[in-house]
mmCIF file of C-alpha atoms and ligand atoms in Angstrom:
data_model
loop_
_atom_site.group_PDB
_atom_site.id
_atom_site.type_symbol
_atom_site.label_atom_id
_atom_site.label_comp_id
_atom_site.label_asym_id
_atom_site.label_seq_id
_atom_site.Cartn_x
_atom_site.Cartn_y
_atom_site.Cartn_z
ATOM 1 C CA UNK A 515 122.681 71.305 -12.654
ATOM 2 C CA UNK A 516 119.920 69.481 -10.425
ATOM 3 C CA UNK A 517 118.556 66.614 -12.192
ATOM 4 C CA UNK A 518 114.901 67.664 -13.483
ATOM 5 C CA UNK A 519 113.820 63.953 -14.363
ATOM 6 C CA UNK A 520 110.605 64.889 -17.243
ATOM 7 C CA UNK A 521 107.890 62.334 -17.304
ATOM 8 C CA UNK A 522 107.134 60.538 -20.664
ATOM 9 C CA UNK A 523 103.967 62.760 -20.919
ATOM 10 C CA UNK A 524 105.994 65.900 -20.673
ATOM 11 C CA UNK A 525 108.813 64.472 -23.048
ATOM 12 C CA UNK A 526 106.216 63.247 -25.795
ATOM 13 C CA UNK A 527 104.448 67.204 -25.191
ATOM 14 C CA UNK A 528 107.574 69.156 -25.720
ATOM 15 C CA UNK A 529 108.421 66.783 -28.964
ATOM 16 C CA UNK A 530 105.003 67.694 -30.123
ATOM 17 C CA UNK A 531 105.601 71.043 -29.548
ATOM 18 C CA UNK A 532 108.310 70.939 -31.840
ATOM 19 C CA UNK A 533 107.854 68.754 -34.541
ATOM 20 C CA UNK A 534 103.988 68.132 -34.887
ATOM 21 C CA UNK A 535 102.228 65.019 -35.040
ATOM 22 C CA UNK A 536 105.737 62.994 -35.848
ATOM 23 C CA UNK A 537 105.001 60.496 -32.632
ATOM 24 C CA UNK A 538 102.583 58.102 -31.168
ATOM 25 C CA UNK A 539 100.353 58.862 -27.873
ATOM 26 C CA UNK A 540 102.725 57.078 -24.525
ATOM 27 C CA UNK A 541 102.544 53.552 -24.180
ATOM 28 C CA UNK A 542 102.457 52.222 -20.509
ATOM 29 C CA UNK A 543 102.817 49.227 -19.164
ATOM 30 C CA UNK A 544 103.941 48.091 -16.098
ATOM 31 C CA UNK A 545 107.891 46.922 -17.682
ATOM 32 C CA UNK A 546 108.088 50.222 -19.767
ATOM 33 C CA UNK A 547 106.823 52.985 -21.147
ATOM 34 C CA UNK A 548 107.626 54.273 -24.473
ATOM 35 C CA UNK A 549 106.119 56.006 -27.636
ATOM 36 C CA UNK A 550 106.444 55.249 -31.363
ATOM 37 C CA UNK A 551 107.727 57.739 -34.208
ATOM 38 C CA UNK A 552 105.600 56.983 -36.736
ATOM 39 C CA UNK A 553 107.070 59.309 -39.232
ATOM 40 C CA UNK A 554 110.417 57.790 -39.706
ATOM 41 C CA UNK A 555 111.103 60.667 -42.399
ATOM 42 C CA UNK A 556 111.519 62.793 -39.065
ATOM 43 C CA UNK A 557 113.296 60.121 -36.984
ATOM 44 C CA UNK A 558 116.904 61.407 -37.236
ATOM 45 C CA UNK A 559 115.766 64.776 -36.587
ATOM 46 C CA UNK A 560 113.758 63.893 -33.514
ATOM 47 C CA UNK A 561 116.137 61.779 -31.814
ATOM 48 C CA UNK A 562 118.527 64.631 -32.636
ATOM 49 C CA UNK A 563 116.387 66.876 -30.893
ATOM 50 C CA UNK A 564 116.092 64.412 -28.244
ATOM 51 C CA UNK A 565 120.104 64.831 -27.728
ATOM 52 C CA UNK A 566 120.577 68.509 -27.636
ATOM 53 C CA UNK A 567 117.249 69.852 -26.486
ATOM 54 C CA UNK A 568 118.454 71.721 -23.228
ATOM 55 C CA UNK A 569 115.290 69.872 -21.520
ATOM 56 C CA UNK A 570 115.456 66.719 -22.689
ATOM 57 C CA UNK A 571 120.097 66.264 -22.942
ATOM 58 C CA UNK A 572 119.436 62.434 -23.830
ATOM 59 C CA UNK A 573 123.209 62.107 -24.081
ATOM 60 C CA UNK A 574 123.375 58.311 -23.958
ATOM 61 C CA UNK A 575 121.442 55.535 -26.051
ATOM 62 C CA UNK A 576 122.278 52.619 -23.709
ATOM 63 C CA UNK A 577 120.449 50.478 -25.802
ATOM 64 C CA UNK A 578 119.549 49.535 -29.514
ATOM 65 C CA UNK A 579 117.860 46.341 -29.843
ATOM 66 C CA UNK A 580 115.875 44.926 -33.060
ATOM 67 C CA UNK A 581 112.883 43.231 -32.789
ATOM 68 C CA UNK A 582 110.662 40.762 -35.246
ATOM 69 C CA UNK A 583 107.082 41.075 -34.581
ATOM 70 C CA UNK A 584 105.960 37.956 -36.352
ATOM 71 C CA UNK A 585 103.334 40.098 -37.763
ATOM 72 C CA UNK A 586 105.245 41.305 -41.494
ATOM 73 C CA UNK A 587 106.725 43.795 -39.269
ATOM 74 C CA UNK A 588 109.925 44.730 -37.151
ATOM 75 C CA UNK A 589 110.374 46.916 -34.814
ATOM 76 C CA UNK A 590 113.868 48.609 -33.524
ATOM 77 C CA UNK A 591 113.717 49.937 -29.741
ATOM 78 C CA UNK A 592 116.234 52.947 -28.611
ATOM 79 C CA UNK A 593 116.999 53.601 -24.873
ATOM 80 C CA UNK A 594 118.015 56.666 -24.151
ATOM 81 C CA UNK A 595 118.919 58.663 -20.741
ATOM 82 C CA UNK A 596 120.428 61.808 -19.594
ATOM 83 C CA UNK A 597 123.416 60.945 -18.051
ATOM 84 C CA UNK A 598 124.550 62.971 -15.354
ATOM 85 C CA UNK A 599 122.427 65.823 -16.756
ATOM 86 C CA UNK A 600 118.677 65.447 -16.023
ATOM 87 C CA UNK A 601 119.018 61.765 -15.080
ATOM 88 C CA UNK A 602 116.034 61.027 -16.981
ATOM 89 C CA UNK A 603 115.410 57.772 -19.523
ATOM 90 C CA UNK A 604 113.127 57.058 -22.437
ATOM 91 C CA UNK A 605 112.240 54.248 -24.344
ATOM 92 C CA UNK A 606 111.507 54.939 -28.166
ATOM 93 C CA UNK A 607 110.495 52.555 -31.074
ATOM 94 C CA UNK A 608 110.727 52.370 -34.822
ATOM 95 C CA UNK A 609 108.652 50.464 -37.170
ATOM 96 C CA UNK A 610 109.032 48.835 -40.347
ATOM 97 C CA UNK A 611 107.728 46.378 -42.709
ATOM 98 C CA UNK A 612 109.595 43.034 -43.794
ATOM 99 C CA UNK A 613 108.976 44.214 -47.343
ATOM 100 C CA UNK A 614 110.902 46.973 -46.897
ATOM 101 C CA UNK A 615 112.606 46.852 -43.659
ATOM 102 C CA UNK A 616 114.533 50.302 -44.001
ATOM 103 C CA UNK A 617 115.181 52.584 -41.134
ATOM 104 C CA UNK A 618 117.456 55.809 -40.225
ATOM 105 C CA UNK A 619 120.255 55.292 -38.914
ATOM 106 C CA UNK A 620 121.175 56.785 -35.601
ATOM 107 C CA UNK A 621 125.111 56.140 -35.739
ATOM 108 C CA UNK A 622 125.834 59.631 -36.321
ATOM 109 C CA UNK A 623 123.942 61.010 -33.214
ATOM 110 C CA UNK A 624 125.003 58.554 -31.013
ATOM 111 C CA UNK A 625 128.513 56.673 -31.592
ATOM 112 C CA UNK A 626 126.707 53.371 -29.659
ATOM 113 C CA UNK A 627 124.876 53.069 -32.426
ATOM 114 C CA UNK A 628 126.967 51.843 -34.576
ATOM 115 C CA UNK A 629 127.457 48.250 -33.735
ATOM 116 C CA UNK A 630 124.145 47.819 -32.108
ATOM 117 C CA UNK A 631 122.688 48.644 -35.871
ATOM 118 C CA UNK A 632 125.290 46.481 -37.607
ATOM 119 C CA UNK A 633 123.945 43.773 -34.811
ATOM 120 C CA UNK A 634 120.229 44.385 -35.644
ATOM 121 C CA UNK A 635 121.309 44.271 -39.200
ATOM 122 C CA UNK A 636 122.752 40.582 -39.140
ATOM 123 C CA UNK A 637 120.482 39.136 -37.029
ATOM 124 C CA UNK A 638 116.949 40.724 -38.203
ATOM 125 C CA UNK A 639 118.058 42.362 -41.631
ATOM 126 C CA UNK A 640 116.971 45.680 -40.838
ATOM 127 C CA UNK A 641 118.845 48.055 -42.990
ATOM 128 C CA UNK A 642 120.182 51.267 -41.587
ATOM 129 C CA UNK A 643 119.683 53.837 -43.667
ATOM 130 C CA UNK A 644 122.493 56.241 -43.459
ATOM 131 C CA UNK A 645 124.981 53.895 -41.591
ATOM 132 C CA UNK A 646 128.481 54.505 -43.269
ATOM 133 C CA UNK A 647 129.595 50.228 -42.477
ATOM 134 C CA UNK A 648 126.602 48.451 -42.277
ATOM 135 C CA UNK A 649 128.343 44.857 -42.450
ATOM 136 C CA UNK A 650 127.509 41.838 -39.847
ATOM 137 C CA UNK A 651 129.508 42.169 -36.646
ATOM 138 C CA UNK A 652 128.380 38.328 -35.294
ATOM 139 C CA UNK A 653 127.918 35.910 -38.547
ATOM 140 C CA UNK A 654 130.543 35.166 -40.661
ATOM 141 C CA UNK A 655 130.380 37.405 -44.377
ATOM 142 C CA UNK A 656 128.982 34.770 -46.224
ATOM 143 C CA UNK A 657 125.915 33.540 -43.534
ATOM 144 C CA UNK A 658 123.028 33.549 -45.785
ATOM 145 C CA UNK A 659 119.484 35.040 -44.139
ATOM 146 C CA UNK A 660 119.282 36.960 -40.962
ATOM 147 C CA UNK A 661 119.119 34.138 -38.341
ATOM 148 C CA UNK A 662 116.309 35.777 -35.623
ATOM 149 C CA UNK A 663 113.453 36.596 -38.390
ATOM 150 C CA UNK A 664 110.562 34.291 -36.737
ATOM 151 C CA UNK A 665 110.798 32.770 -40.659
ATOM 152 C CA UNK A 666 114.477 31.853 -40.373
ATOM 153 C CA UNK A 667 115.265 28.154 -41.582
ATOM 154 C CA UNK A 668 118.519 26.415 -40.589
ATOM 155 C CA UNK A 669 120.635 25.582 -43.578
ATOM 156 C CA UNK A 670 121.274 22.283 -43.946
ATOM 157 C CA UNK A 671 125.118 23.139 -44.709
ATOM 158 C CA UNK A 672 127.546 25.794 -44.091
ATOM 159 C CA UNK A 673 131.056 25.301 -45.830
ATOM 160 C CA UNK A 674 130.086 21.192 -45.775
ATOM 161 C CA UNK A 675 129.552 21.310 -42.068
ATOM 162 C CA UNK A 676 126.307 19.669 -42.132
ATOM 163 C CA UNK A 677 124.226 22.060 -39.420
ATOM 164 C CA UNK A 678 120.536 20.549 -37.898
ATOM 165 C CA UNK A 679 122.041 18.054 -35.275
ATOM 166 C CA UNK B 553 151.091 3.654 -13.690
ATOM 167 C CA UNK B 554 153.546 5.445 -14.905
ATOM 168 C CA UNK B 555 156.979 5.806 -13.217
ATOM 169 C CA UNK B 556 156.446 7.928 -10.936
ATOM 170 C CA UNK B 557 154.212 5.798 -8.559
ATOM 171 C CA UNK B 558 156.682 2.649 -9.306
ATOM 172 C CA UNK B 559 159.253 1.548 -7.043
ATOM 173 C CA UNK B 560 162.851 1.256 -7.602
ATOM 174 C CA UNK B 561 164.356 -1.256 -4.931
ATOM 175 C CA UNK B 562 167.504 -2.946 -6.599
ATOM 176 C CA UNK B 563 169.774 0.023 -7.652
ATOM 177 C CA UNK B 564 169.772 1.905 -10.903
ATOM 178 C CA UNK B 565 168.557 0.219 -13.894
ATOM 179 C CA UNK B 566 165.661 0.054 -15.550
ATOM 180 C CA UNK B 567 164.539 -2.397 -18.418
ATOM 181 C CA UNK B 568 162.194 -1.305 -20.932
ATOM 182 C CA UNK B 569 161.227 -1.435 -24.460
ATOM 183 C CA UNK B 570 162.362 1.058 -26.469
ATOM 184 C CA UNK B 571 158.632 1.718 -27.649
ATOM 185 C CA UNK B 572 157.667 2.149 -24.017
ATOM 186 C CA UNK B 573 159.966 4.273 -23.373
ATOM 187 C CA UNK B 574 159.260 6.679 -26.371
ATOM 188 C CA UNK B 575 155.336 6.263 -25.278
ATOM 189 C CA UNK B 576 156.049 7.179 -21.580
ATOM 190 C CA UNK B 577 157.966 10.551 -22.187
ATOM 191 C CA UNK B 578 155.064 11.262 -25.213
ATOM 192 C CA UNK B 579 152.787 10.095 -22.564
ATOM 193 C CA UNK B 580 154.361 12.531 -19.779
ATOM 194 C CA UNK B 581 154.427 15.580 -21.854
ATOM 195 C CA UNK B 582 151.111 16.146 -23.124
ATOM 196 C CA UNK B 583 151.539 20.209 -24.451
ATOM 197 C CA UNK B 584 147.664 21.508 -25.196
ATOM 198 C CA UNK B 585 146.893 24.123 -27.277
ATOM 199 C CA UNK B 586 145.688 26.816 -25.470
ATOM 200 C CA UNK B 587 142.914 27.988 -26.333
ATOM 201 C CA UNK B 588 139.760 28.244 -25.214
ATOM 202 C CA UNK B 589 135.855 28.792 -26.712
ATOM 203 C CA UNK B 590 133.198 29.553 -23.875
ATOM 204 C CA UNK B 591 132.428 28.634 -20.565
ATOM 205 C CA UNK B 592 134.442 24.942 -20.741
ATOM 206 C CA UNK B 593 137.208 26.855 -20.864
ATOM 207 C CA UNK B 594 136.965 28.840 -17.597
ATOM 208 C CA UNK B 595 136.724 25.152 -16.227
ATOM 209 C CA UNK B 596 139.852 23.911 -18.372
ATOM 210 C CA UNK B 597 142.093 27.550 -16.873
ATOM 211 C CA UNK B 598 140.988 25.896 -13.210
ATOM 212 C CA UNK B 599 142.208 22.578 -14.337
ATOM 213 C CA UNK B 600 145.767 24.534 -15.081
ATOM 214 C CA UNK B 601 145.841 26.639 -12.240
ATOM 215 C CA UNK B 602 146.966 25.472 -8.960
ATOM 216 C CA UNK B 603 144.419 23.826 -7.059
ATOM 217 C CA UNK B 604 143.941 21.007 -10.216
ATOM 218 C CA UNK B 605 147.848 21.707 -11.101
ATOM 219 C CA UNK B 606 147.961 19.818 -14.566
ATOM 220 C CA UNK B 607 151.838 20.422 -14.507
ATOM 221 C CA UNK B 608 152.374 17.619 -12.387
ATOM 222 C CA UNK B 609 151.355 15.436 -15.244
ATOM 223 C CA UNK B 610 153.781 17.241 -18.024
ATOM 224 C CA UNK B 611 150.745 18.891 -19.289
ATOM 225 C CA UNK B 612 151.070 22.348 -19.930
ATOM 226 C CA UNK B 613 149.564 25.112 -22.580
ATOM 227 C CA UNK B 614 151.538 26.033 -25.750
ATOM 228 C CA UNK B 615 150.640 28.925 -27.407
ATOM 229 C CA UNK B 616 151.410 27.386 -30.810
ATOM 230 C CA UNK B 617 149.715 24.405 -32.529
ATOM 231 C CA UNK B 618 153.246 23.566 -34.268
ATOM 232 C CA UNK B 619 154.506 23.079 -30.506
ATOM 233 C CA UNK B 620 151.026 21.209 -29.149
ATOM 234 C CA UNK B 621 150.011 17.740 -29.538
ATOM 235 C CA UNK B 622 146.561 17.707 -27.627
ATOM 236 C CA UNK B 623 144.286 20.009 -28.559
ATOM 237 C CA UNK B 624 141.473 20.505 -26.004
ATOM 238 C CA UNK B 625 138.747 21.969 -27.706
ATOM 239 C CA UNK B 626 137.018 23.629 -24.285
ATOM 240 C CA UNK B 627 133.277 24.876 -25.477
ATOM 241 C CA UNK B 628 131.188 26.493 -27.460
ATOM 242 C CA UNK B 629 132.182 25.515 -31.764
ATOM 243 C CA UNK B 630 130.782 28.156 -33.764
ATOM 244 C CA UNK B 631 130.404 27.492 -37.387
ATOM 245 C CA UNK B 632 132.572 30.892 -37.683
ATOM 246 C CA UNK B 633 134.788 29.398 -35.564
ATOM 247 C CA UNK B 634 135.042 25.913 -36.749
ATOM 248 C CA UNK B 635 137.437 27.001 -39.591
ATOM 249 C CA UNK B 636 139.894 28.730 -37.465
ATOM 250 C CA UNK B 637 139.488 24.853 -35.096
ATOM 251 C CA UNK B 638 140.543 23.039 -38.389
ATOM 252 C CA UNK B 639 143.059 25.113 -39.520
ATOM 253 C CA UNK B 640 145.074 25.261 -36.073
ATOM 254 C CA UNK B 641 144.452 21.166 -35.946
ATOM 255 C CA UNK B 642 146.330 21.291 -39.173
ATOM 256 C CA UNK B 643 149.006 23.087 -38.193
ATOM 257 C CA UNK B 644 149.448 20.436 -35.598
ATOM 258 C CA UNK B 645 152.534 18.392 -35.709
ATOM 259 C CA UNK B 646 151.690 14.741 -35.728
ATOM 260 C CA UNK B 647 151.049 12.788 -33.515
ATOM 261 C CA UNK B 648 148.230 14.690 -32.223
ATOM 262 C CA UNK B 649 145.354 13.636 -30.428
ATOM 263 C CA UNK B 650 141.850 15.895 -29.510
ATOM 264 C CA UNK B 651 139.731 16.066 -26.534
ATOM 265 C CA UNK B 652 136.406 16.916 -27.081
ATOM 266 C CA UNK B 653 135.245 19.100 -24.031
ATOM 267 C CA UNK B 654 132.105 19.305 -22.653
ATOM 268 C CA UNK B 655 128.456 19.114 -24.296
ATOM 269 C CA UNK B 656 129.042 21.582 -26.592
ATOM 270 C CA UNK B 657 132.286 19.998 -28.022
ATOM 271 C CA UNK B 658 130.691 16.745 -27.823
ATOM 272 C CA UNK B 659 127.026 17.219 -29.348
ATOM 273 C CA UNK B 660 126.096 20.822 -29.510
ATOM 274 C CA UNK B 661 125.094 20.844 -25.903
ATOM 275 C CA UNK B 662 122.579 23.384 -25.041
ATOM 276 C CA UNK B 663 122.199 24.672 -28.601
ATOM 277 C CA UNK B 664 121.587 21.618 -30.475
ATOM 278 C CA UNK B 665 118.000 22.039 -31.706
ATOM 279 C CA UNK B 666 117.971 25.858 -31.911
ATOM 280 C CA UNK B 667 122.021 26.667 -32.551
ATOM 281 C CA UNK B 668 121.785 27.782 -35.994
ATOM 282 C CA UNK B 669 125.102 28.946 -35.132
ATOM 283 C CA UNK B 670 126.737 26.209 -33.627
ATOM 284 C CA UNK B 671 128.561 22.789 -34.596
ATOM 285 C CA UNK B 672 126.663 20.026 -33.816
ATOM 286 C CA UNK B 673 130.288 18.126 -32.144
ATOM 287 C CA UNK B 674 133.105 19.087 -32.979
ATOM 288 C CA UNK B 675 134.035 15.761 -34.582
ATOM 289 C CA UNK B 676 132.089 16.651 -37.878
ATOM 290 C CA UNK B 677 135.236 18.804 -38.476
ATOM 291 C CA UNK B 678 138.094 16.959 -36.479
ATOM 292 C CA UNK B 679 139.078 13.550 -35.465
ATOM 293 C CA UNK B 680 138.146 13.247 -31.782
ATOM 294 C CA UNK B 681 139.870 10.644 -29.691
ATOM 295 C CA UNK B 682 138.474 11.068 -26.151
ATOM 296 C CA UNK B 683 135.176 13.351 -25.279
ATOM 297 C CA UNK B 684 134.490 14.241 -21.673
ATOM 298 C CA UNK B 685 130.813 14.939 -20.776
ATOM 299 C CA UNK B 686 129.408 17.517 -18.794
ATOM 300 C CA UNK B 687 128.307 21.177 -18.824
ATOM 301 C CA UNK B 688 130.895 21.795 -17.740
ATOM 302 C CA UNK B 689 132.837 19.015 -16.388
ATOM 303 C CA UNK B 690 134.796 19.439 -13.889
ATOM 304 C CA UNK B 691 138.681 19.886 -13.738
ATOM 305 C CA UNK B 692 138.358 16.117 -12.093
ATOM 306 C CA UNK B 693 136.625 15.165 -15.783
ATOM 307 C CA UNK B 694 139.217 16.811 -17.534
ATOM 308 C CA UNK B 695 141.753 15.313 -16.109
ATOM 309 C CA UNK B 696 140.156 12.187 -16.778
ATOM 310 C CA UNK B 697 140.001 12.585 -20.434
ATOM 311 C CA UNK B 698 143.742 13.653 -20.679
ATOM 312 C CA UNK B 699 144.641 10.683 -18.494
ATOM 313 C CA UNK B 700 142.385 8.340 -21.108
ATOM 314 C CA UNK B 701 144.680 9.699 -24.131
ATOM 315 C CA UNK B 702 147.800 8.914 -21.791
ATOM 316 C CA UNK B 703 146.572 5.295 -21.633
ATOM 317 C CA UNK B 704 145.680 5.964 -25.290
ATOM 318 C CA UNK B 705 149.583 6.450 -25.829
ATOM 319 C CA UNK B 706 150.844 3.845 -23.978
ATOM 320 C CA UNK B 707 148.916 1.481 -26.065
ATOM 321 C CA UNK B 708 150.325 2.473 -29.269
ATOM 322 C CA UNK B 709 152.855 0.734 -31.626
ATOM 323 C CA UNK B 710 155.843 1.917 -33.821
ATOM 324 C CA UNK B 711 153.766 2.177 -37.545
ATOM 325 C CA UNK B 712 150.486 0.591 -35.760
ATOM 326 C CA UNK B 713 147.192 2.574 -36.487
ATOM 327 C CA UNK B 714 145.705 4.926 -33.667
ATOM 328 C CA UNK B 715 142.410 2.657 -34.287
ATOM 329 C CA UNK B 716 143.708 -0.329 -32.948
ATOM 330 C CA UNK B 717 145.358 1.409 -29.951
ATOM 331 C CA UNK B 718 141.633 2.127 -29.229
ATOM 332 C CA UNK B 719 140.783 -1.173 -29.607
ATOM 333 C CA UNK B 720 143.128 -2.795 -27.512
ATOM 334 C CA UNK B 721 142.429 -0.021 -25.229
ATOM 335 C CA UNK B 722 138.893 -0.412 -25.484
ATOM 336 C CA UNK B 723 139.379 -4.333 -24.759
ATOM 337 C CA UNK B 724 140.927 -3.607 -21.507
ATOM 338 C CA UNK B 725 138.322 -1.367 -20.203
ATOM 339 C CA UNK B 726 135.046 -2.388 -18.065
ATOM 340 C CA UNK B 727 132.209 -1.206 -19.804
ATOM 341 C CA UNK B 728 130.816 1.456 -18.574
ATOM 342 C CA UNK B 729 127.272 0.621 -18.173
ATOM 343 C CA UNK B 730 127.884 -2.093 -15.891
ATOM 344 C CA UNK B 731 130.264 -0.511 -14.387
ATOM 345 C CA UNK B 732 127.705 2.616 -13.241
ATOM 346 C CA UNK B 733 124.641 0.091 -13.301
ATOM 347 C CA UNK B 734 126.004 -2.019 -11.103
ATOM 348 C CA UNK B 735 126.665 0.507 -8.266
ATOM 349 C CA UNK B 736 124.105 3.501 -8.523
ATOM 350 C CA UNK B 737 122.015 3.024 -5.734
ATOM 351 C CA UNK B 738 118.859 4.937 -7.518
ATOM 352 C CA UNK B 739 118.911 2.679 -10.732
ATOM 353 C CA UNK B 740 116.235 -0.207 -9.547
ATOM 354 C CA UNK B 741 114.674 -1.645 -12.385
ATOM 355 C CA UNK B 742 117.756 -1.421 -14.769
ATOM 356 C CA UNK B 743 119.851 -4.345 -15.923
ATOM 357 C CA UNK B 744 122.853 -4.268 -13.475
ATOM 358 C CA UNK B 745 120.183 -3.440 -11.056
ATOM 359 C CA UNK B 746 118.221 -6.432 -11.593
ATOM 360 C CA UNK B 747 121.619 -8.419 -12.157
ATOM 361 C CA UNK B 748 122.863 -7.785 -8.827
ATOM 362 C CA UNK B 749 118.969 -8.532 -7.143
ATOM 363 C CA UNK B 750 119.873 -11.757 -8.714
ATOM 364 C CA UNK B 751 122.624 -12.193 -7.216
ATOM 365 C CA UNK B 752 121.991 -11.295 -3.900
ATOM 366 C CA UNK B 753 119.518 -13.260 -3.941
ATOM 367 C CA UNK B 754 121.572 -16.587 -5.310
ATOM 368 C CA UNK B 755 123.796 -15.755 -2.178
ATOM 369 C CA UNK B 756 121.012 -15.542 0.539
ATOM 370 C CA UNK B 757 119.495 -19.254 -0.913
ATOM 371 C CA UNK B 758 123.406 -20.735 -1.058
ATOM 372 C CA UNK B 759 123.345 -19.692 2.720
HETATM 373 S S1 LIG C 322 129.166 22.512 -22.528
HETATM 374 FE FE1 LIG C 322 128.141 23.950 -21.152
HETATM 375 S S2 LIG C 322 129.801 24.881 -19.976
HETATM 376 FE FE2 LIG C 322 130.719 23.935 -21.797
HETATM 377 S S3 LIG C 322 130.814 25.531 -23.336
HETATM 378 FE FE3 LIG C 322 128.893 24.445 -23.631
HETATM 379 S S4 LIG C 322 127.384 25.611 -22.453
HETATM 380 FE FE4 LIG C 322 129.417 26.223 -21.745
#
């Protein structure tokens, strides 16, 4: 098949199409360009679209990364790109609340998923909703907090290791 | 030195203390552990391969700690990590001595303030005899530090204490400030710098 790269305009139209108003207007800026789903109820179901959607065929989330906004709320951003299909890529973002900083998982539709959420998970505390091993991958069991929140504070011991220098 | 660069002229025998002797075959086997934690280690593997060749001195990785008695502890000391560093130290037969590699080793290095992760040294889990600075120091640094803990051994006593092998080693060395003051060439305004003004100048007024 000849790779039909969409535009973000066209890919945020043809989820629109489908789904209703589920997702923000495209963001551009000169590093990226991206749109929010702001109904997470219908996140699993549009990034599942996103995968098998003969148009879109984002076979490949190259990257999950977890983000605190230092603003009571985080943020998770998905890259996604047809690989060897349309050739296409696509930046999408979640957002939560520290509150309650509860998201779908993606693990199922994408296998990459899985320890990239288990990552976001340890260091910003989002929880995965829907993730069947949500445990850290990088701190030890026991690490207390979730060591990028902007509020993090060092402990002053781990296991009698004193830690601030 | 040690043997090696010694000469024999009169014939075949050699008379030694039986302590030396002991201290010179510790002293020329050195087995590390091998292992390695971040980017020191890449440095330390250079220091073993070929070009730095630390077989020449008897120094070469065991994959055991029972078999080891150096452990170089080459990088990065998580706090995940710093168990798994105490436990193999443990497992160390005595006498064992530790080198303290690099920044990180040493102080926490590049993640001291904002390492939440990281061991601030590693010696606030493990007795460290010798550190070597740098990030990373080179193979020449490493082999620096192994060659202080070879003087280290040849210092030692039958039932003395390691701490006042480090004395008596410490005793014998030129302190280091002087040592570096004394000859950097960029250093004007610092003690040894002033020191030797001093004394240049007492030398041009004698002649
Ligand atoms: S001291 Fe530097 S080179 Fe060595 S482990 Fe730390 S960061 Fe890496």
């Amino acid at each position: 098949m000849q790779p039909k790269p969409l535009t973000i305009d066209e890919i945020a139209a043809i989820v629109r199409d489908k789904f209703g108003d589920v997702i923000s207007d495209p963001v551009k800026t000169p590093t990226a360009e991206f749109f929010t789903i702001t109904d997470l109820e219908y996140l699993q179901a549009v990034m599942y679209f996103l995968r098998e959607d003969d148009r879109l065929k984002f076979n490949y989330l190259y990257c999950l990364s977890g983000v605190d906004n230092a603003d009571g709320t985080l943020s998770v951003v998905y890259h996604l790109e047809s690989l060897g299909i349309h050739g296409h890529r696509l930046e999408v973002k979640a957002h939560c609340t520290v509150e309650k900083p509860e998201i779908p998982s993606v693990s199922e539709i994408w296998r990459t998923a899985d320890w990239h959420e288990r990552e976001a998970y340890d260091l910003l505390g989002i929880k995965f909703i829907g993730h069947n091993d949500l445990r850290r991958i990088l701190c030890p069991e026991d690490w207390e907090g979730h060591p990028l929140r902007k509020d993090y504070k060092v402990a002053e011991y781990y296991h009698g290791i004193r830690v601030p220098y | 030195m040690g043997l090696l660069d010694a000469k024999f002229e009169k014939g075949g025998v050699v008379i030694s203390k039986v302590e030396d002797l002991l201290n010179w075959s510790r002293l020329s086997s050195m087995w590390p552990m091998s292992f390695g934690l971040a980017c020191c280690a890449i440095e330390m593997m250079a220091t073993n391969a070929s070009n730095y060749d630390l077989e020449r001195f008897g120094i070469f990785p065991r994959s055991s700690p029972r078999q080891s008695d150096v452990m170089i502890v080459a990088g990065t000391v998580t706090f995940k990590m710093a168990e798994r560093v105490k436990r193999l130290y443990e497992q160390m037969t005595e006498p064992r001595y530790v080198l303290s590699m690099g920044s990180c080793a040493n102080c926490g290095g590049p993640y001291w303030e904002h390492g939440y992760h990281v061991v601030k040294g590693v010696d606030r889990i493990i007795p460290v005899d010798v550190y070597v600075p740098g990030c990373p120091p080179r193979p020449e640094a490493l082999i620096g530090g192994l060659m202080k803990i070879q003087e280290l051994i040849r210092e030692e006593e039958f039932g003395g204490k390691r701490e006042d092998a480090k004395k008596r080693l410490a005793a014998k060395s030129a302190p280091a400030e002087e040592v570096i003051m004394m000859q950097h060439p960029y250093l004007a305004g610092s003690a040894g710098q002033a020191k030797k003004e001093k004394e240049v100048e007492e030398a041009e007024t004698a002649a």
